[in-house]
Coordinates of C-alpha atoms in Angstrom, one line a residue:
M2 CA 19.8 2.3 -5.0
N3 CA 18.5 -0.1 -2.7
P4 CA 15.0 -0.9 -4.0
R5 CA 13.9 -1.8 -0.3
L6 CA 14.0 2.1 0.4
D7 CA 10.9 2.6 -1.7
L8 CA 9.0 0.2 0.6
L9 CA 9.3 2.7 3.5
Q10 CA 6.4 4.8 4.6
P11 CA 6.8 8.5 5.6
Y12 CA 7.3 8.7 9.2
P13 CA 4.5 9.9 11.2
F14 CA 5.6 13.3 11.9
E15 CA 6.3 13.8 8.1
K16 CA 2.5 13.0 7.7
L17 CA 1.6 15.4 10.5
K18 CA 3.7 18.1 8.8
A19 CA 1.8 17.6 5.6
L20 CA -1.7 17.7 7.3
F21 CA -0.8 21.0 8.9
A22 CA 0.8 22.4 5.7
Q23 CA -2.3 24.4 4.6
I24 CA -3.7 25.2 8.0
R25 CA -3.0 28.5 9.8
P26 CA -3.6 28.0 13.6
N27 CA -5.2 30.6 15.7
A28 CA -2.6 33.3 16.2
A29 CA -4.1 34.5 19.4
L30 CA -2.9 31.4 21.2
P31 CA 0.7 30.1 21.8
P32 CA 1.6 26.9 20.3
I33 CA 1.7 23.7 22.6
S34 CA 2.7 20.4 21.4
F35 CA 1.4 17.1 22.8
G36 CA 2.8 15.5 19.4
I37 CA 6.3 14.3 19.7
G38 CA 7.4 12.2 22.6
E39 CA 10.6 14.2 23.4
P40 CA 11.1 14.6 27.1
K41 CA 11.0 18.2 28.2
H42 CA 11.9 18.0 31.8
P43 CA 15.5 19.6 32.5
T44 CA 18.5 17.4 32.2
P45 CA 19.9 17.0 35.6
A46 CA 22.9 19.2 36.4
F47 CA 25.2 16.5 37.5
I48 CA 24.9 14.8 34.1
R49 CA 25.7 17.9 32.4
D50 CA 28.6 18.7 34.7
T51 CA 30.0 15.2 34.1
L52 CA 29.9 15.5 30.4
A53 CA 31.5 18.9 30.4
S54 CA 34.3 17.7 32.7
S55 CA 34.9 14.4 30.5
L56 CA 35.8 16.1 27.3
A57 CA 39.5 14.9 27.4
G58 CA 37.8 11.6 26.2
L59 CA 37.4 13.0 22.7
A60 CA 41.0 12.6 22.1
S61 CA 40.5 8.8 21.8
Y62 CA 38.6 6.4 19.5
P63 CA 36.1 4.5 21.6
S64 CA 35.6 0.7 21.7
T65 CA 32.5 -0.6 20.0
A66 CA 32.1 -2.6 23.1
G67 CA 32.0 0.4 25.4
S68 CA 34.2 0.7 28.4
E69 CA 34.5 -2.0 31.1
A70 CA 33.2 0.6 33.6
L71 CA 30.2 1.5 31.7
R72 CA 29.3 -2.3 31.0
Q73 CA 29.6 -3.1 34.7
C74 CA 27.7 -0.1 35.7
I75 CA 24.7 -1.1 33.3
A76 CA 25.0 -4.8 34.4
A77 CA 24.7 -3.6 38.0
W78 CA 21.6 -1.2 37.2
I79 CA 19.9 -4.2 35.5
E80 CA 20.5 -6.5 38.6
R81 CA 19.2 -3.8 40.9
R82 CA 16.2 -2.8 38.9
Y83 CA 14.8 -6.1 37.9
G84 CA 16.1 -8.4 41.0
L85 CA 18.4 -10.4 38.7
P86 CA 21.1 -12.4 40.4
R87 CA 23.9 -12.1 37.9
V88 CA 24.4 -10.2 34.5
D89 CA 27.6 -10.7 33.0
P90 CA 28.9 -7.2 31.8
A91 CA 31.5 -8.7 29.5
T92 CA 29.2 -10.9 27.3
E93 CA 25.6 -9.8 28.2
V94 CA 25.6 -6.1 28.0
L95 CA 26.4 -3.9 25.1
P96 CA 26.3 0.0 25.2
V97 CA 24.6 1.7 22.2
T98 CA 24.1 5.1 20.9
G99 CA 20.5 5.2 21.6
S100 CA 17.9 2.5 21.6
R101 CA 16.6 3.8 18.2
E102 CA 19.5 2.9 16.1
A103 CA 20.1 -0.3 18.0
L104 CA 16.5 -1.5 17.5
F105 CA 17.0 -0.8 13.8
A106 CA 20.5 -2.4 13.5
F107 CA 19.6 -5.5 15.4
A108 CA 17.2 -6.7 12.5
Q109 CA 20.0 -6.4 10.2
T110 CA 21.9 -8.8 12.4
V111 CA 19.3 -11.3 13.2
V112 CA 17.1 -11.5 10.0
D113 CA 18.1 -14.0 7.2
G114 CA 17.0 -12.0 4.3
T115 CA 17.9 -14.8 1.8
R116 CA 14.7 -16.6 3.0
G117 CA 11.9 -15.2 0.8
D118 CA 9.3 -16.1 3.6
A119 CA 10.9 -14.3 6.5
L120 CA 8.5 -12.3 8.8
V121 CA 9.1 -9.8 11.5
L122 CA 6.2 -9.6 14.0
C123 CA 5.4 -6.1 15.6
P124 CA 2.9 -4.8 17.8
N125 CA 0.1 -2.6 16.2
P126 CA 0.2 0.4 16.7
F127 CA 4.0 0.6 16.9
Y128 CA 7.2 2.4 16.8
Q129 CA 8.0 2.7 13.1
I130 CA 11.5 1.9 13.3
Y131 CA 10.5 -1.8 13.7
E132 CA 8.8 -1.6 10.3
G133 CA 11.7 -0.1 8.6
A134 CA 14.1 -2.4 10.0
A135 CA 12.2 -5.4 9.0
L136 CA 11.9 -4.1 5.4
L137 CA 15.4 -3.2 4.9
A138 CA 16.6 -6.4 6.4
G139 CA 14.8 -8.4 3.7
A140 CA 11.7 -9.4 5.6
T141 CA 8.0 -8.7 5.7
P142 CA 6.5 -7.0 8.7
V143 CA 3.4 -8.5 10.2
F144 CA 1.2 -7.0 12.9
A145 CA -0.4 -8.0 16.2
N146 CA -3.4 -5.6 16.9
S147 CA -3.7 -4.1 20.3
D148 CA -6.6 -5.4 22.5
P149 CA -8.7 -2.4 24.1
A150 CA -10.0 -5.1 26.7
R151 CA -6.3 -5.6 27.9
N152 CA -5.5 -1.8 28.1
F153 CA -4.1 -2.1 24.6
A154 CA -1.6 -5.0 25.0
P155 CA -1.0 -6.7 21.7
A156 CA -3.1 -9.7 21.0
F157 CA -0.4 -12.2 20.2
D158 CA -2.8 -15.1 20.7
R159 CA -4.8 -13.9 17.6
I160 CA -1.9 -14.4 15.3
A161 CA -2.6 -17.4 12.8
A162 CA -0.9 -20.6 13.4
D163 CA 0.8 -20.8 10.2
V164 CA 2.4 -17.3 10.7
W165 CA 4.5 -18.2 13.6
P166 CA 6.9 -20.6 11.9
R167 CA 8.0 -17.8 9.6
V168 CA 8.6 -15.4 12.1
Q169 CA 12.3 -14.6 12.5
L170 CA 12.1 -11.5 14.9
L171 CA 9.5 -10.4 17.3
Y172 CA 9.4 -6.7 18.3
V173 CA 7.9 -6.1 21.8
C174 CA 7.4 -2.6 23.4
S175 CA 6.5 -2.7 27.2
P176 CA 5.6 -0.1 28.4
G177 CA 4.1 0.4 25.0
N178 CA 4.5 3.3 22.6
P179 CA 1.7 4.8 22.1
T180 CA -0.6 2.9 24.6
G181 CA 1.3 2.3 27.5
A182 CA 0.5 -1.2 27.9
V183 CA 2.8 -3.4 30.0
L184 CA 3.1 -7.1 29.2
S185 CA 2.2 -9.4 32.1
L186 CA 4.0 -12.5 33.3
D187 CA 1.5 -14.7 31.6
D188 CA 2.1 -12.7 28.4
W189 CA 5.8 -13.5 28.6
R190 CA 5.3 -17.1 29.3
Q191 CA 3.3 -17.3 26.1
L192 CA 5.9 -15.7 24.0
F193 CA 8.8 -17.5 25.5
A194 CA 6.9 -20.6 24.7
L195 CA 6.3 -19.7 21.1
S196 CA 9.9 -18.6 20.8
D197 CA 11.2 -22.0 22.1
L198 CA 8.8 -23.6 19.7
H199 CA 9.6 -21.6 16.5
G200 CA 13.2 -20.4 17.3
F201 CA 12.4 -16.6 16.6
V202 CA 14.4 -13.9 18.6
I203 CA 12.4 -11.5 20.9
A204 CA 13.7 -7.8 20.7
A205 CA 12.0 -6.1 23.8
D206 CA 12.0 -2.2 23.5
E207 CA 11.9 -1.0 27.2
C208 CA 12.7 2.7 26.8
Y209 CA 9.8 3.7 28.8
S210 CA 10.4 1.4 31.7
E211 CA 11.4 4.2 34.2
I212 CA 8.1 6.3 33.7
Y213 CA 5.5 4.7 36.0
F214 CA 2.9 5.8 38.6
D215 CA 3.4 3.7 41.6
E216 CA 7.0 3.4 43.2
A217 CA 5.9 0.1 44.6
R218 CA 5.2 -1.4 41.2
P219 CA 7.6 -0.9 38.6
P220 CA 6.8 -2.6 35.2
L221 CA 7.9 -6.1 34.8
G222 CA 10.9 -6.3 32.3
A223 CA 11.7 -9.0 29.9
L224 CA 14.7 -10.2 31.5
E225 CA 13.0 -10.2 34.9
A226 CA 10.1 -12.3 33.5
A227 CA 12.7 -14.8 32.1
H228 CA 14.1 -15.0 35.5
K229 CA 10.9 -15.5 37.3
L230 CA 10.0 -18.2 34.9
G231 CA 13.1 -20.1 35.6
R232 CA 14.8 -19.6 32.2
G233 CA 17.8 -18.0 30.9
F234 CA 18.1 -15.3 28.2
E235 CA 18.1 -17.5 25.1
R236 CA 16.9 -15.6 22.1
L237 CA 15.9 -12.6 24.2
V238 CA 17.5 -9.1 24.1
V239 CA 16.2 -5.9 25.7
F240 CA 16.9 -2.4 24.6
S241 CA 17.0 0.5 27.0
S242 CA 17.7 4.2 27.1
L243 CA 18.5 7.3 29.2
S244 CA 16.7 9.5 27.1
K245 CA 13.3 9.3 28.9
R246 CA 14.7 8.0 32.2
S247 CA 17.1 10.9 32.6
N248 CA 15.8 13.6 30.3
V249 CA 18.9 13.3 28.0
P250 CA 17.4 12.4 24.6
G251 CA 20.4 14.3 23.0
L252 CA 23.0 12.3 24.7
R253 CA 22.1 9.3 22.5
S254 CA 23.0 6.7 25.2
G255 CA 21.5 3.3 25.9
F256 CA 22.2 -0.4 26.0
V257 CA 21.2 -3.9 24.6
A258 CA 21.3 -6.7 27.1
G259 CA 20.5 -10.4 27.1
D260 CA 21.5 -13.4 24.9
A261 CA 25.5 -13.6 25.0
A262 CA 25.4 -15.4 21.7
L263 CA 23.2 -12.9 20.0
L264 CA 25.1 -9.8 21.5
S265 CA 28.5 -11.4 20.2
R266 CA 27.0 -11.2 16.7
F267 CA 25.3 -7.9 17.2
L268 CA 28.9 -6.6 18.3
L269 CA 30.5 -8.0 15.2
Y270 CA 27.8 -6.2 13.0
R271 CA 28.3 -2.9 14.9
T272 CA 32.2 -3.0 14.5
Y273 CA 31.5 -2.5 10.8
H274 CA 28.5 -0.4 11.3
G275 CA 30.4 2.1 13.4
G276 CA 28.2 2.3 16.4
A277 CA 30.7 3.2 19.2
M278 CA 29.8 5.5 21.9
N279 CA 31.6 8.9 22.6
P280 CA 33.9 8.4 25.6
S281 CA 32.6 11.6 27.2
V282 CA 29.0 10.4 26.9
Q283 CA 30.1 6.9 28.4
T284 CA 31.4 8.9 31.5
A285 CA 28.2 10.9 31.7
S286 CA 26.0 7.7 31.2
I287 CA 27.8 6.0 34.2
A288 CA 26.9 8.9 36.4
A289 CA 23.3 8.8 35.1
W290 CA 22.8 5.0 35.5
N291 CA 24.3 5.3 39.1
D292 CA 21.8 7.8 40.4
E293 CA 18.0 7.1 41.1
V294 CA 17.2 10.3 42.8
H295 CA 16.6 12.3 39.7
V296 CA 14.7 9.2 38.2
R297 CA 12.2 9.4 41.1
E298 CA 11.8 13.1 41.0
N299 CA 11.2 12.8 37.3
R300 CA 8.5 10.3 37.8
A301 CA 6.7 12.2 40.3
A302 CA 6.6 15.3 37.8
Y303 CA 4.9 12.9 35.4
V304 CA 2.4 11.7 38.1
R305 CA 1.5 15.2 38.9
K306 CA 0.7 16.0 35.4
F307 CA -1.2 12.9 34.6
D308 CA -3.4 13.2 37.7
Q309 CA -4.2 16.8 36.7
V310 CA -4.8 16.2 33.1
T311 CA -6.5 12.9 32.8
P312 CA -9.6 13.7 34.9
M313 CA -9.9 16.8 32.7
L314 CA -9.7 15.0 29.5
A315 CA -11.9 12.1 30.7
E316 CA -14.9 14.7 30.8
V317 CA -14.8 15.0 26.9
L318 CA -13.0 11.9 25.6
D319 CA -12.8 8.3 26.3
V320 CA -9.3 8.2 28.0
A321 CA -7.7 6.5 30.9
L322 CA -4.4 6.4 32.8
P323 CA -2.0 4.0 30.9
D324 CA -0.2 1.1 32.5
A325 CA 3.1 3.2 32.3
G326 CA 4.9 5.7 29.9
F327 CA 4.0 9.3 29.4
Y328 CA 1.4 9.0 26.6
L329 CA -2.5 9.3 26.7
W330 CA -4.2 7.2 24.1
A331 CA -7.5 8.8 23.6
D332 CA -10.4 7.6 21.7
V333 CA -12.0 11.0 19.9
S334 CA -15.0 9.0 18.4
R335 CA -17.5 11.0 20.6
T336 CA -16.7 14.2 18.9
G337 CA -17.8 12.7 15.6
L338 CA -14.3 13.4 14.0
S339 CA -11.8 10.9 12.8
D340 CA -8.4 11.1 14.5
V341 CA -6.9 13.1 11.5
E342 CA -9.9 15.5 11.4
F343 CA -9.6 15.8 15.2
A344 CA -5.8 16.7 14.9
A345 CA -6.3 19.1 12.2
R346 CA -9.2 21.1 13.6
L347 CA -7.5 21.0 17.2
Y348 CA -4.5 22.5 15.6
A349 CA -6.3 25.2 13.6
E350 CA -8.7 26.2 16.4
Q351 CA -6.6 25.7 19.4
H352 CA -2.9 25.9 18.2
L353 CA -2.3 22.4 20.0
T354 CA -0.7 19.6 18.4
V355 CA -1.6 15.8 19.0
L356 CA -0.6 13.0 16.8
P357 CA -3.2 10.8 14.8
G358 CA -3.3 7.3 16.1
S359 CA -3.9 6.0 12.6
Y360 CA -0.5 7.3 11.7
L361 CA 1.1 5.0 14.3
A362 CA -0.6 1.9 12.9
R363 CA -1.0 -0.2 9.9
E364 CA -4.3 -2.0 8.8
A365 CA -4.3 -5.6 10.0
D366 CA -7.1 -8.1 10.0
G367 CA -9.2 -5.4 8.5
I368 CA -8.8 -3.0 10.9
N369 CA -6.4 0.1 11.8
P370 CA -6.3 -0.1 15.5
G371 CA -5.0 3.6 15.7
A372 CA -8.2 4.7 14.0
N373 CA -10.2 7.4 15.9
R374 CA -7.4 7.7 18.5
V375 CA -4.8 10.3 19.1
R376 CA -1.6 10.2 21.2
M377 CA -0.8 12.9 23.4
A378 CA 2.6 13.0 25.0
L379 CA 2.6 14.9 28.4
V380 CA 6.1 16.0 28.1
A381 CA 5.7 19.8 28.4
T382 CA 5.6 21.7 31.6
P383 CA 2.9 21.1 34.1
E384 CA 1.5 24.7 33.2
E385 CA 1.6 23.7 29.5
C386 CA 0.0 20.4 29.9
A387 CA -2.9 21.9 32.1
E388 CA -3.4 24.7 29.5
G389 CA -3.5 22.1 26.7
A390 CA -5.9 20.1 28.5
R391 CA -8.2 23.1 28.9
R392 CA -8.0 23.8 25.1
I393 CA -9.0 20.3 24.4
V394 CA -11.9 20.4 26.8
E395 CA -13.0 23.7 25.2
F396 CA -12.7 22.3 21.8
C397 CA -14.7 19.1 22.4
R398 CA -17.4 21.0 24.1
G399 CA -17.6 23.4 21.3
M400 CA -17.9 20.4 19.0
A401 CA -20.7 19.1 21.3
R402 CA -22.7 22.3 21.0
A403 CA -22.3 22.4 17.2
A404 CA -23.6 19.0 16.6

């Protein structure tokens, strides 16, 4: 067996399942989950209909590179969304079966595991796929803690100077999971300068890019930042997905775009890895990427939920609107409970699930930046989100009375 498998830590939801194993939640209340970040808004009918009408494609083996039509569609969407003059669909775009598997597989392509000192730098807290990808590629993960003073953007400027020369791959998540932080143009200027100096590759996870609160101010993307700074896509790739944008997490459809030389090698890896996208899914994906009406409606639904829920929770917890995304990153310190205790007692008393922040982070520089925080995914119906917020308020006020 691959001994590196023993280095993997349990996934956050496995830890949550173990935490809840001996708890009997309040049976008088129906369950509500703010735990997993799985979109619950309805999948648009036109995407379902396109998928159903395209089943003839199942009779053919798909190309690993995807159809020309899909690559052209994705390239055109990137150009529209980020104001780019030209994205080459033949060399700078690669469809993938969801961003999760691509984020993992990319490290296996980029990292030189024969170098015993190889590092992969991740934000902290983070999406655990980054860590697993680093370990199984033969590298050691290191972490940049989030900075509360900058709405929880990673503090890359606090990474020691002797670390950067060993970094082969940097994972960036913007908008971030779980914090919702969006990197600024100055952040990107710093990261590009470090990449130019040390030669590492930047993998920008942008799967939450289309969930934001102001139609006039969409989150800055990595390719957009490169263009604004007058550079090309060298050592830069972005990962995106239809899962959150179009409420189709089961479709497993996304893309990687950026540095043509890197994508050429990634395509070679994927040819052996077996990452080709179902032809019917490709057709449905084209329909989804070509339509923005449903995406605006989806954003508006999240805005309404955040507008209702955030002020309620701010009465009892330290919580504020994120830059983007569909998570609230709440500090529970004023309850006198740790994040793990808060999640366990909330589940027991209110039959409501949240995810302890410490499960989403690692100790770095002497702290776990997720400690005393919980992640709340506002993915349920507006009614469930409002009821969940009411239960949290009741729970926290009960804690205050008991103190």
